N, CA, C and O atoms as a printed pandas DataFrame, in Angstrom:
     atom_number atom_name residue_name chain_id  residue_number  x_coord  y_coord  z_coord
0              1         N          UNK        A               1   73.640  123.787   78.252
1              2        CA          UNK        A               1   73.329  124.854   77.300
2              3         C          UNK        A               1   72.006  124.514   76.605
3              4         O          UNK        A               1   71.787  123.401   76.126
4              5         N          UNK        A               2   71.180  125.482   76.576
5              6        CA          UNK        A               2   69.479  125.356   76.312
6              7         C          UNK        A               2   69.921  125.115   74.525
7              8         O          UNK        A               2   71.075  125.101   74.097
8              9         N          UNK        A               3   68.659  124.942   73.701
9             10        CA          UNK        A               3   68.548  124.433   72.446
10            11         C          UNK        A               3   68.814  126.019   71.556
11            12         O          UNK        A               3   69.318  126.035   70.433
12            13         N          UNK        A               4   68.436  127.105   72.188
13            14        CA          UNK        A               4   68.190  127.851   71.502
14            15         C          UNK        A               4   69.850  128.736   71.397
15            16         O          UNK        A               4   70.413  129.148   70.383
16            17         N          UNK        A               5   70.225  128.799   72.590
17            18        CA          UNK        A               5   71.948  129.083   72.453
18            19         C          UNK        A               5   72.875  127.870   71.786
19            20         O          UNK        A               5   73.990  128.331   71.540
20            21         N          UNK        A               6   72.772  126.514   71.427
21            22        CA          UNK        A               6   73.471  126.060   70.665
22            23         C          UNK        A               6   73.308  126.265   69.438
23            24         O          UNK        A               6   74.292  126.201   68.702
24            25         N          UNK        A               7   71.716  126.636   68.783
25            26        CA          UNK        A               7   71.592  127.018   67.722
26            27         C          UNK        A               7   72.528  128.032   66.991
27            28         O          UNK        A               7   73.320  127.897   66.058
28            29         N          UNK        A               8   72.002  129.510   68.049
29            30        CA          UNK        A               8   73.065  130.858   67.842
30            31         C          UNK        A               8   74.125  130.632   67.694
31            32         O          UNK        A               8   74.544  131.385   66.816
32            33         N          UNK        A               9   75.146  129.774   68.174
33            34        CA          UNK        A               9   76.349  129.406   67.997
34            35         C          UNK        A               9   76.711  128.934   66.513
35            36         O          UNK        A               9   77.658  129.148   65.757
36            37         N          UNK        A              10   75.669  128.284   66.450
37            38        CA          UNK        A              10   76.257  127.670   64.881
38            39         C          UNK        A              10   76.064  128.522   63.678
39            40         O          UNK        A              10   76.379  128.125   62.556
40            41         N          UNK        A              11   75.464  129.881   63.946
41            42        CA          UNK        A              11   75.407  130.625   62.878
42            43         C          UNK        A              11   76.350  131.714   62.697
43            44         O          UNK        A              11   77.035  132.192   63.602
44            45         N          UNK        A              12   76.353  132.090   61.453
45            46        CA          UNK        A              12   77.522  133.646   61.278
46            47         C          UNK        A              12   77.464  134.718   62.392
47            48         O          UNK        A              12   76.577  134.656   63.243
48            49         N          UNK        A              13   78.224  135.522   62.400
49            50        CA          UNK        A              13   78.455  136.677   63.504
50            51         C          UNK        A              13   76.884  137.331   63.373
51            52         O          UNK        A              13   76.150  137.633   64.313
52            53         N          UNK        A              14   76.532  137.482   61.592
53            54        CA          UNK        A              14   75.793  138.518   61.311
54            55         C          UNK        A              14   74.446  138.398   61.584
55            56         O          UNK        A              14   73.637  139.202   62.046
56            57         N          UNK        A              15   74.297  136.671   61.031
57            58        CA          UNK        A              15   72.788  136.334   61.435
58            59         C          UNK        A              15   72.552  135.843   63.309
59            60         O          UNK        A              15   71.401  135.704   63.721
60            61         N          UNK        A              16   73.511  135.672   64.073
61            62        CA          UNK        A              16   73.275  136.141   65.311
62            63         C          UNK        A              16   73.551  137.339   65.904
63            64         O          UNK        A              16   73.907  137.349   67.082
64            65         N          UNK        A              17   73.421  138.560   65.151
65            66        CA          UNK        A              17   73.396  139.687   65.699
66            67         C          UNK        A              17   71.661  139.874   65.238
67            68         O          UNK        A              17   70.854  140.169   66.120
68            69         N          UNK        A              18   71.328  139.727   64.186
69            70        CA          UNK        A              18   70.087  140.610   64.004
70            71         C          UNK        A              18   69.203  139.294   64.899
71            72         O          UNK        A              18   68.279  139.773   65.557
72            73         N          UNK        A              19   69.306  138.046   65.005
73            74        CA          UNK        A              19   68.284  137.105   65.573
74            75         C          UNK        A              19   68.500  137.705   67.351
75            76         O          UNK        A              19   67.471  137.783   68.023
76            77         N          UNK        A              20   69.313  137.941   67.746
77            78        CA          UNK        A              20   69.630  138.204   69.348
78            79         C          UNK        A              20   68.428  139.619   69.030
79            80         O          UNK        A              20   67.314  139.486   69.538
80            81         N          UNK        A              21   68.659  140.676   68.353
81            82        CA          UNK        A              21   68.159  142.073   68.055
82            83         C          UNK        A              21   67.094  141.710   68.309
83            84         O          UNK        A              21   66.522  142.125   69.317
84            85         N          UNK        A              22   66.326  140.521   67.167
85            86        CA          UNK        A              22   64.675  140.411   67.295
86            87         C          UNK        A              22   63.968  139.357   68.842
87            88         O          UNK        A              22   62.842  139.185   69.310
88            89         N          UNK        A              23   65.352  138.876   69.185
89            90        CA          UNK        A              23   64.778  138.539   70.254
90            91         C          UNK        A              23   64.501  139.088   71.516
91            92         O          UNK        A              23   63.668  138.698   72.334
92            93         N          UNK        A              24   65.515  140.314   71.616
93            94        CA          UNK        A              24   65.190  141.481   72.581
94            95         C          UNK        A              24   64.051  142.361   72.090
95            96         O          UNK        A              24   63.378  143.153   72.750
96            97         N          UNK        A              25   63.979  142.092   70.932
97            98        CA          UNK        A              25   62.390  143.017   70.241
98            99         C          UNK        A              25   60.946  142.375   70.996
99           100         O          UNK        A              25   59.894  142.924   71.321
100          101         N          UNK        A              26   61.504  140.727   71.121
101          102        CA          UNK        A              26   60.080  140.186   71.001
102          103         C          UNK        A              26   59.995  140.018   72.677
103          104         O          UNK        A              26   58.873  139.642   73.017
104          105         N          UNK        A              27   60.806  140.186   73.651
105          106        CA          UNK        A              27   60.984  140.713   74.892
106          107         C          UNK        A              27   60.591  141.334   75.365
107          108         O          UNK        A              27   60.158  141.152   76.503
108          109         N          UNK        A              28   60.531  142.523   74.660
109          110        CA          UNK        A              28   60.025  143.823   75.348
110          111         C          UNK        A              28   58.720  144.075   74.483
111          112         O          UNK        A              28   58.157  145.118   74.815
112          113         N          UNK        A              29   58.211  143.507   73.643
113          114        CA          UNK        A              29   56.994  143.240   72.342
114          115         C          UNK        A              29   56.837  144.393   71.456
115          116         O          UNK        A              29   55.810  144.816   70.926
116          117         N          UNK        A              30   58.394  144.952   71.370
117          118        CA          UNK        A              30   58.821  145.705   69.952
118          119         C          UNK        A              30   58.235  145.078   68.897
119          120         O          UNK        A              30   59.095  144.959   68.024
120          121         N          UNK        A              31   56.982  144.521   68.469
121          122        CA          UNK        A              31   56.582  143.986   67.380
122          123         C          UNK        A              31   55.970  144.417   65.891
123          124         O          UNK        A              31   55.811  143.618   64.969
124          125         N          UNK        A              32   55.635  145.950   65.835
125          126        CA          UNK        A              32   55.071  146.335   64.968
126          127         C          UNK        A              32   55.334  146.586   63.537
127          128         O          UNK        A              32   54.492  146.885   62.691
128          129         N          UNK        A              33   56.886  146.395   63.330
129          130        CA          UNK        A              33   57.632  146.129   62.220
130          131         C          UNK        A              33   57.809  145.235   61.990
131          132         O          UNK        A              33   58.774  145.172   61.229
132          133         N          UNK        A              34   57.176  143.829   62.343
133          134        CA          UNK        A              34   57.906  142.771   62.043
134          135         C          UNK        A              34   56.490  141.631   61.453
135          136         O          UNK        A              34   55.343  141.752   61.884
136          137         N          UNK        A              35   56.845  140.738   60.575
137          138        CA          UNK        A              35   55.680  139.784   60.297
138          139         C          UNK        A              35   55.057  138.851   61.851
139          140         O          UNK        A              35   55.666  137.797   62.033
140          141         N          UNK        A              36   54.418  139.037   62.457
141          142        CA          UNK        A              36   54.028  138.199   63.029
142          143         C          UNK        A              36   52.709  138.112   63.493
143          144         O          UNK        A              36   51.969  139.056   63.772
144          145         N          UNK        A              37   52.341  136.287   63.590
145          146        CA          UNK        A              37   51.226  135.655   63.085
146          147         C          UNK        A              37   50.858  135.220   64.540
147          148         O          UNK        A              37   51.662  135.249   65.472
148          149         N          UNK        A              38   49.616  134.831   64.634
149          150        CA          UNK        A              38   49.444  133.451   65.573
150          151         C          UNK        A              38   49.296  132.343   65.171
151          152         O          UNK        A              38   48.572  132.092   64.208
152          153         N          UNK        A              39   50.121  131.232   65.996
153          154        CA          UNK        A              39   50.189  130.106   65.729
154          155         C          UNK        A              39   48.801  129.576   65.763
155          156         O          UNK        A              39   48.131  129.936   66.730
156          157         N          UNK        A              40   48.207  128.741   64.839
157          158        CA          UNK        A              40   47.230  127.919   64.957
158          159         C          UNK        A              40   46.972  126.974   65.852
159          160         O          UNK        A              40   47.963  126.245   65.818
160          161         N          UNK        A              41   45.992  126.432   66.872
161          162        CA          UNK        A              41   45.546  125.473   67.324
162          163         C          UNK        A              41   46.530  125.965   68.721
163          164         O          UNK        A              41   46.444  125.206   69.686
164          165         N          UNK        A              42   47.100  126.720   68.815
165          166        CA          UNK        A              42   47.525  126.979   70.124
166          167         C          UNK        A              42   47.275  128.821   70.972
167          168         O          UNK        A              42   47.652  129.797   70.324
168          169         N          UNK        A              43   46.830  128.959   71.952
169          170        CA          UNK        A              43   46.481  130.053   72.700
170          171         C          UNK        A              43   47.819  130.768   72.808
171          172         O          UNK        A              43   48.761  130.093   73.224
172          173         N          UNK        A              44   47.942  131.504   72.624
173          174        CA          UNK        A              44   49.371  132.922   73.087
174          175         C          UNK        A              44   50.483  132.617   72.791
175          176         O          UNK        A              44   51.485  133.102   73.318
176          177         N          UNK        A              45   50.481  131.397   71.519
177          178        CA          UNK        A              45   51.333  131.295   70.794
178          179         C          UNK        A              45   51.151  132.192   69.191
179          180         O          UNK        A              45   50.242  132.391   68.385
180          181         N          UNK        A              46   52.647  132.568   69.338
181          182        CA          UNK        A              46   52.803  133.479   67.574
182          183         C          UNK        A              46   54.391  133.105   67.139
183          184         O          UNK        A              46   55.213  132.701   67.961
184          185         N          UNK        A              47   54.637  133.276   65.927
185          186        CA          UNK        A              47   55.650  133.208   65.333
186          187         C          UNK        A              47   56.067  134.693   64.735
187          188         O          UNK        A              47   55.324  135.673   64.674
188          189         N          UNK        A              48   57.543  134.604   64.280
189          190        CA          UNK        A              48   58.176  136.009   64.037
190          191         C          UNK        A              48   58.756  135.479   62.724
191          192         O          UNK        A              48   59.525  134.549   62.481
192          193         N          UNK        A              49   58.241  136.220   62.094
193          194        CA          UNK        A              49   59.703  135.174   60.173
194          195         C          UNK        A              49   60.206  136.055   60.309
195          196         O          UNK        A              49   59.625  137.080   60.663
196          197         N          UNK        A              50   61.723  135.977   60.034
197          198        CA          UNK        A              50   62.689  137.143   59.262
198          199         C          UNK        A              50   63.793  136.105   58.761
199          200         O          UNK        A              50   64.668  135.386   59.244
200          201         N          UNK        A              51   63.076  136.548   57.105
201          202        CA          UNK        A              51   64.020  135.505   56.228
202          203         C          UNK        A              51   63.687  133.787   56.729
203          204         O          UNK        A              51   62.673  133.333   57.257
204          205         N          UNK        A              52   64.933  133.110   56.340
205          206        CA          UNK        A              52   64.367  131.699   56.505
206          207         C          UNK        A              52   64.443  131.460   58.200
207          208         O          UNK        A              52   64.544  130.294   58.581
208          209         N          UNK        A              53   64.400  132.439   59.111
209          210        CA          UNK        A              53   64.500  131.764   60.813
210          211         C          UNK        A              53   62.801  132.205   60.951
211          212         O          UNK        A              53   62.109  133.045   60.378
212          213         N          UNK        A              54   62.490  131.004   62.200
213          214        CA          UNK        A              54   61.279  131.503   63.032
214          215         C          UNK        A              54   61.545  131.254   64.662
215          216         O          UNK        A              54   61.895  130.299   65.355
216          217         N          UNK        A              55   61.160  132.734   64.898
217          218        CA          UNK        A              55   61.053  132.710   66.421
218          219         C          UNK        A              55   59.758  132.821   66.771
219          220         O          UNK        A              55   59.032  133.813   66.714
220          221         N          UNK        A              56   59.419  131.242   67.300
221          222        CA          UNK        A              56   57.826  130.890   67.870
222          223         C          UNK        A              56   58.255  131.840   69.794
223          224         O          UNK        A              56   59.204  131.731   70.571
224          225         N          UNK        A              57   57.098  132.587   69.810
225          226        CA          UNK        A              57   57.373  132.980   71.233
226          227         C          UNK        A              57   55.739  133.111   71.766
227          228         O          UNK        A              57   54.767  133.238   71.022
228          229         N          UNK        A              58   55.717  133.037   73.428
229          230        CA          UNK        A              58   54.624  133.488   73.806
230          231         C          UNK        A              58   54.732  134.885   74.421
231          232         O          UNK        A              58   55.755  135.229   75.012
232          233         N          UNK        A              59   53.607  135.739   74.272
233          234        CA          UNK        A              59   53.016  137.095   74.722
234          235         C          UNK        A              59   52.348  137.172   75.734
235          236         O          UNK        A              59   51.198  136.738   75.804
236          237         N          UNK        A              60   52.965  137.739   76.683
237          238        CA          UNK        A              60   52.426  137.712   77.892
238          239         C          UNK        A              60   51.759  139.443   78.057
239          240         O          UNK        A              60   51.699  140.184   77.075
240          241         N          UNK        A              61   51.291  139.890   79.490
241          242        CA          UNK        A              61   51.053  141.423   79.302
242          243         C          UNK        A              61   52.043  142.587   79.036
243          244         O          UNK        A              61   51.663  143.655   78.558
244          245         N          UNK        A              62   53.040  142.388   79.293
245          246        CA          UNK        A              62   54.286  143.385   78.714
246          247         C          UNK        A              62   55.248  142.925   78.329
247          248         O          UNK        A              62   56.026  143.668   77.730
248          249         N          UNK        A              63   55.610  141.419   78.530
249          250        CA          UNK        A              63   56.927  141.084   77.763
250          251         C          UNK        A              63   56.375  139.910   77.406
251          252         O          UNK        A              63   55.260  139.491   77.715
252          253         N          UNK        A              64   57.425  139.256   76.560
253          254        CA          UNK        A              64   57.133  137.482   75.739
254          255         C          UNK        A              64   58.324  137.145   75.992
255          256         O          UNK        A              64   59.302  137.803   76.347
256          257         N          UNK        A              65   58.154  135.959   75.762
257          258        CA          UNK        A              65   59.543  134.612   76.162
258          259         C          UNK        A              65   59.360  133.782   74.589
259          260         O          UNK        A              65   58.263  133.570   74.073
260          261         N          UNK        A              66   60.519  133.434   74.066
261          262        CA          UNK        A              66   61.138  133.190   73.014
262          263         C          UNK        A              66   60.954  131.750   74.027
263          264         O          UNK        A              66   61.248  131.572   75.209
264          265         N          UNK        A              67   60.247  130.708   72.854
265          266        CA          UNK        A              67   59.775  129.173   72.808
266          267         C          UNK        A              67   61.016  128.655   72.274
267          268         O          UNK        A              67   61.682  127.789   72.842
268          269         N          UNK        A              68   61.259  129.097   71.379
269          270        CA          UNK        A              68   62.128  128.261   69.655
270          271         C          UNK        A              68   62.535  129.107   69.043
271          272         O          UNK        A              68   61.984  130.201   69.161
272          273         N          UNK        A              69   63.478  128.985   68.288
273          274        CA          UNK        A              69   64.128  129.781   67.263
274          275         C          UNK        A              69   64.848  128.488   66.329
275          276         O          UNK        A              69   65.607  127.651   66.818
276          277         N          UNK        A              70   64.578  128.519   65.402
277          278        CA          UNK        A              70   64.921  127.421   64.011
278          279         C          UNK        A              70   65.138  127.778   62.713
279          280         O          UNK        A              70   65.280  128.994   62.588
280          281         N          UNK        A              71   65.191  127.340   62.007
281          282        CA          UNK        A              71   65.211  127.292   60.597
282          283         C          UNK        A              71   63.632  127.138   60.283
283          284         O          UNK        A              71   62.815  126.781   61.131
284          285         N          UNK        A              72   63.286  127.494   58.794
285          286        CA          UNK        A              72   61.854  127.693   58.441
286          287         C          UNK        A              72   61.359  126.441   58.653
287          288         O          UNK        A              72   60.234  126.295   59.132
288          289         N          UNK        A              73   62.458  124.981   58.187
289          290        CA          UNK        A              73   62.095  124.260   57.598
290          291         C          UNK        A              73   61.903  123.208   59.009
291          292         O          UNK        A              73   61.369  122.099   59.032
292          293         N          UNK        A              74   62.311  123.702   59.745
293          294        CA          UNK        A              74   62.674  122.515   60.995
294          295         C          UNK        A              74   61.628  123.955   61.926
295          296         O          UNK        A              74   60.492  123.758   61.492
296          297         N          UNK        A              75   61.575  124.760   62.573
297          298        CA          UNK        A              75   60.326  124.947   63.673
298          299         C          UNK        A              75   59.203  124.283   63.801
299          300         O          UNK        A              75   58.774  124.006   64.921
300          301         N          UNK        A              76   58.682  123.996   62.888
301          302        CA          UNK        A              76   57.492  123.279   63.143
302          303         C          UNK        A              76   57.375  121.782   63.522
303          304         O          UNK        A              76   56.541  121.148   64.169
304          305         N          UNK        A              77   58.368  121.497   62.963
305          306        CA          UNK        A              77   58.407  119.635   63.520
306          307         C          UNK        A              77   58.613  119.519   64.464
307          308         O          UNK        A              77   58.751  118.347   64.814
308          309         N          UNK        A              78   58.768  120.511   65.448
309          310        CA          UNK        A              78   58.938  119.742   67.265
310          311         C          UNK        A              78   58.057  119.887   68.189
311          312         O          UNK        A              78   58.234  119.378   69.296
């Protein structure tokens, strides 16, 4: 089991319903409602905040792939 499905597991019903939501958003690059940045010092990397999670993903020409999904405080340290 990858890092990012043991995560989902450990959270409430509610906050893995809307994190699964934004990750099919950032899939199909449903992005225009949502905060997202580019990561610094890296090419076709961006991050997504909603609330204290970040989903670091890369953007490709029509869809993106979800890197990470963490807590605010822990994405960046890996």
């Amino acid at each position: 089991m990858d890092e990012i499905k043991k995560f989902l597991l450990k959270l409430t019903k509610k906050e893995r319903t809307i994190l699964q939501r934004l990750m099919e958003d950032v899939r199909i690059l449903n992005l225009k409602n949502y905060d997202v940045k580019p990561l610094k010092g890296y090419k076709n990397l961006f991050r997504l905040r909603k609330g204290n999670f970040r989903i670091v993903f890369c953007k490709g020409e029509e869809s993106g792939m979800v890197v990470d999904l963490d807590y605010r405080k822990d994405v960046y340290r890996k």
